[in-house]
Tab-separated table of C-alpha atoms and ligand atoms in Angstrom:
chain	number	residue	atom	x	y	z
A	208	UNK	CA	-48.360	26.424	7.297
A	209	UNK	CA	-45.834	25.068	4.865
A	210	UNK	CA	-45.345	21.556	6.176
A	211	UNK	CA	-47.976	19.228	4.710
A	212	UNK	CA	-47.618	16.334	7.103
A	213	UNK	CA	-47.740	18.761	10.014
A	214	UNK	CA	-50.934	20.324	8.614
A	215	UNK	CA	-52.366	16.857	8.188
A	216	UNK	CA	-51.583	16.039	11.815
A	217	UNK	CA	-53.431	19.113	13.130
A	218	UNK	CA	-56.270	18.652	10.673
A	219	UNK	CA	-56.982	15.113	11.894
A	220	UNK	CA	-56.720	15.950	15.579
A	221	UNK	CA	-59.826	16.086	17.707
A	222	UNK	CA	-60.468	19.546	19.273
A	223	UNK	CA	-59.905	18.603	22.922
A	224	UNK	CA	-56.543	17.041	22.092
A	225	UNK	CA	-55.690	20.016	19.862
A	226	UNK	CA	-56.328	22.434	22.737
A	227	UNK	CA	-54.173	20.381	25.123
A	228	UNK	CA	-51.358	20.360	22.553
A	229	UNK	CA	-51.638	24.120	21.911
A	230	UNK	CA	-51.400	24.805	25.650
A	231	UNK	CA	-48.327	22.646	26.045
A	232	UNK	CA	-46.466	23.233	22.771
A	233	UNK	CA	-47.192	26.969	22.442
A	234	UNK	CA	-48.715	28.741	25.455
A	235	UNK	CA	-46.351	27.283	28.059
A	236	UNK	CA	-43.358	27.495	25.707
A	237	UNK	CA	-43.918	31.179	24.760
A	238	UNK	CA	-44.126	32.098	28.459
A	239	UNK	CA	-40.927	30.188	29.297
A	240	UNK	CA	-39.101	31.589	26.258
A	241	UNK	CA	-40.063	35.196	27.011
A	242	UNK	CA	-39.100	34.813	30.679
A	243	UNK	CA	-35.640	33.769	29.474
A	244	UNK	CA	-35.328	36.244	26.558
A	245	UNK	CA	-36.277	39.431	28.454
A	246	UNK	CA	-33.357	39.316	30.941
A	247	UNK	CA	-31.028	38.055	28.198
A	248	UNK	CA	-31.950	41.029	26.015
A	249	UNK	CA	-31.468	43.452	28.930
A	250	UNK	CA	-28.031	41.945	29.462
A	251	UNK	CA	-26.963	42.246	25.798
A	252	UNK	CA	-28.316	45.804	25.557
A	253	UNK	CA	-26.461	46.924	28.665
A	254	UNK	CA	-23.150	45.105	28.066
A	255	UNK	CA	-23.000	46.306	24.437
A	256	UNK	CA	-24.668	49.705	24.923
A	257	UNK	CA	-21.917	51.439	22.917
A	258	UNK	CA	-21.950	48.973	20.028
A	259	UNK	CA	-23.332	50.374	16.743
A	260	UNK	CA	-25.466	47.246	16.176
A	261	UNK	CA	-26.921	46.931	19.677
A	262	UNK	CA	-30.629	45.899	19.482
A	263	UNK	CA	-31.743	48.955	21.443
A	264	UNK	CA	-35.338	48.715	22.670
A	265	UNK	CA	-35.601	44.953	22.151
A	266	UNK	CA	-35.999	44.152	25.865
A	267	UNK	CA	-38.785	46.721	26.264
A	268	UNK	CA	-40.532	45.414	23.176
A	269	UNK	CA	-40.282	41.806	24.425
A	270	UNK	CA	-41.941	42.973	27.667
A	271	UNK	CA	-44.722	44.613	25.661
A	272	UNK	CA	-45.180	41.430	23.607
A	273	UNK	CA	-45.245	39.350	26.802
A	274	UNK	CA	-48.043	41.542	28.187
A	275	UNK	CA	-50.140	41.296	25.029
A	276	UNK	CA	-49.595	37.554	24.583
A	277	UNK	CA	-50.278	36.795	28.250
A	278	UNK	CA	-53.619	38.567	28.231
A	279	UNK	CA	-54.578	36.926	24.918
A	280	UNK	CA	-53.589	33.426	26.056
A	281	UNK	CA	-55.358	33.925	29.374
A	282	UNK	CA	-58.617	34.730	27.546
A	283	UNK	CA	-58.237	31.571	25.477
A	284	UNK	CA	-57.399	29.488	28.560
A	285	UNK	CA	-60.177	30.827	30.795
A	286	UNK	CA	-63.013	31.569	28.367
A	287	UNK	CA	-62.717	30.290	24.811
A	288	UNK	CA	-61.004	26.921	25.236
A	289	UNK	CA	-63.348	25.769	28.051
A	290	UNK	CA	-66.354	26.727	25.845
A	291	UNK	CA	-64.947	24.636	22.989
A	292	UNK	CA	-64.141	21.721	25.280
A	293	UNK	CA	-67.694	21.830	26.649
A	294	UNK	CA	-69.093	21.485	23.133
A	295	UNK	CA	-70.207	25.141	22.953
A	296	UNK	CA	-67.926	25.975	20.020
A	297	UNK	CA	-70.878	26.934	17.818
A	298	UNK	CA	-71.709	29.701	20.303
A	299	UNK	CA	-68.159	31.011	20.316
A	300	UNK	CA	-68.353	33.275	17.235
A	301	UNK	CA	-67.831	36.440	19.314
A	302	UNK	CA	-64.809	35.305	21.348
A	303	UNK	CA	-63.258	33.713	18.237
A	304	UNK	CA	-63.589	36.977	16.332
A	305	UNK	CA	-61.865	38.852	19.169
A	306	UNK	CA	-59.014	36.309	19.174
A	307	UNK	CA	-58.629	36.607	15.380
A	308	UNK	CA	-58.335	40.408	15.645
A	309	UNK	CA	-55.705	40.020	18.338
A	310	UNK	CA	-53.808	37.545	16.130
A	311	UNK	CA	-53.546	40.284	13.484
A	312	UNK	CA	-52.003	42.575	16.124
A	313	UNK	CA	-49.571	39.842	17.171
A	314	UNK	CA	-48.406	39.398	13.573
A	315	UNK	CA	-47.663	43.106	13.301
A	316	UNK	CA	-45.789	42.931	16.632
A	317	UNK	CA	-43.649	40.165	15.129
A	318	UNK	CA	-42.622	42.436	12.263
A	319	UNK	CA	-41.432	45.051	14.792
A	320	UNK	CA	-39.693	42.385	16.814
A	321	UNK	CA	-37.698	41.169	13.826
A	322	UNK	CA	-36.719	44.744	12.907
A	323	UNK	CA	-35.525	45.468	16.439
A	324	UNK	CA	-33.481	42.241	16.346
A	325	UNK	CA	-31.825	43.443	13.086
A	326	UNK	CA	-33.354	40.585	11.080
A	327	UNK	CA	-31.318	38.259	13.342
A	328	UNK	CA	-28.067	39.274	11.632
A	329	UNK	CA	-25.301	39.116	14.216
A	330	UNK	CA	-22.385	41.553	14.191
A	331	UNK	CA	-18.956	40.071	13.638
A	332	UNK	CA	-17.552	38.510	16.806
A	333	UNK	CA	-20.923	38.561	18.618
A	334	UNK	CA	-20.740	37.012	22.087
A	335	UNK	CA	-22.596	33.839	23.091
A	336	UNK	CA	-25.389	35.810	24.781
A	337	UNK	CA	-26.033	37.860	21.661
A	338	UNK	CA	-26.122	34.672	19.551
A	339	UNK	CA	-28.490	32.959	21.995
A	340	UNK	CA	-30.713	36.060	22.034
A	341	UNK	CA	-31.184	36.235	18.266
A	342	UNK	CA	-31.652	32.516	17.849
A	343	UNK	CA	-34.175	32.497	20.722
A	344	UNK	CA	-36.125	35.466	19.300
A	345	UNK	CA	-36.123	33.893	15.807
A	346	UNK	CA	-37.539	30.656	17.262
A	347	UNK	CA	-40.160	32.580	19.236
A	348	UNK	CA	-41.245	34.439	16.095
A	349	UNK	CA	-41.543	31.202	14.112
A	350	UNK	CA	-43.484	29.445	16.889
A	351	UNK	CA	-45.923	32.329	17.441
A	352	UNK	CA	-46.674	32.286	13.684
A	353	UNK	CA	-47.285	28.508	13.806
A	354	UNK	CA	-49.464	28.874	16.898
A	355	UNK	CA	-51.638	31.525	15.246
A	356	UNK	CA	-51.947	29.542	12.012
A	357	UNK	CA	-53.049	26.397	13.876
A	358	UNK	CA	-55.737	28.290	15.799
A	359	UNK	CA	-56.989	30.255	12.770
A	360	UNK	CA	-56.830	27.448	10.216
A	361	UNK	CA	-57.683	24.335	12.257
A	362	UNK	CA	-58.982	24.943	15.772
A	363	UNK	CA	-61.434	27.808	15.189
A	364	UNK	CA	-63.118	26.396	12.040
A	365	UNK	CA	-63.466	22.997	13.739
A	366	UNK	CA	-64.852	24.542	16.930
A	367	UNK	CA	-67.451	26.562	15.011
A	368	UNK	CA	-68.653	23.406	13.244
A	369	UNK	CA	-68.646	21.127	16.266
B	89	LIG	FE1	-53.344	30.343	21.706
B	90	LIG	FE1	-54.573	32.790	19.960
């Protein structure tokens, strides 16, 4: 993470509060964002199907990402986070390792996502939907990276030492 005061904030936070924040600021937000971005992407791809710069395949890839993220977040919500909240973080080596492997997969998904969205470069005269799509996908990418960094760098090390 590049913002020092933000890092400081997460570093000082107690694990139960950190989990509640992660659920609200990231898990719920990614779900809401993807539920908005998938139909928006389908719309842009179909309205501009003949345009040379159309982000073909973006909607399908967002659906794939939604599937992978949902199953990952569900495992955290139902298994790992309750263990940590119950003070069993030291016994969570296995589940934490699985989550860290999945984070690596998510990061590589984000590279594909950005490529499909043409590095968020809009064609000249892009309509409002196209603009909203790229700005929404760029925000999603940034927030998924933050989410992963907070879990890897702050939550998991703290949980393992609690
Ligand atoms: Fe998470
Ligand atoms: Fe995670």
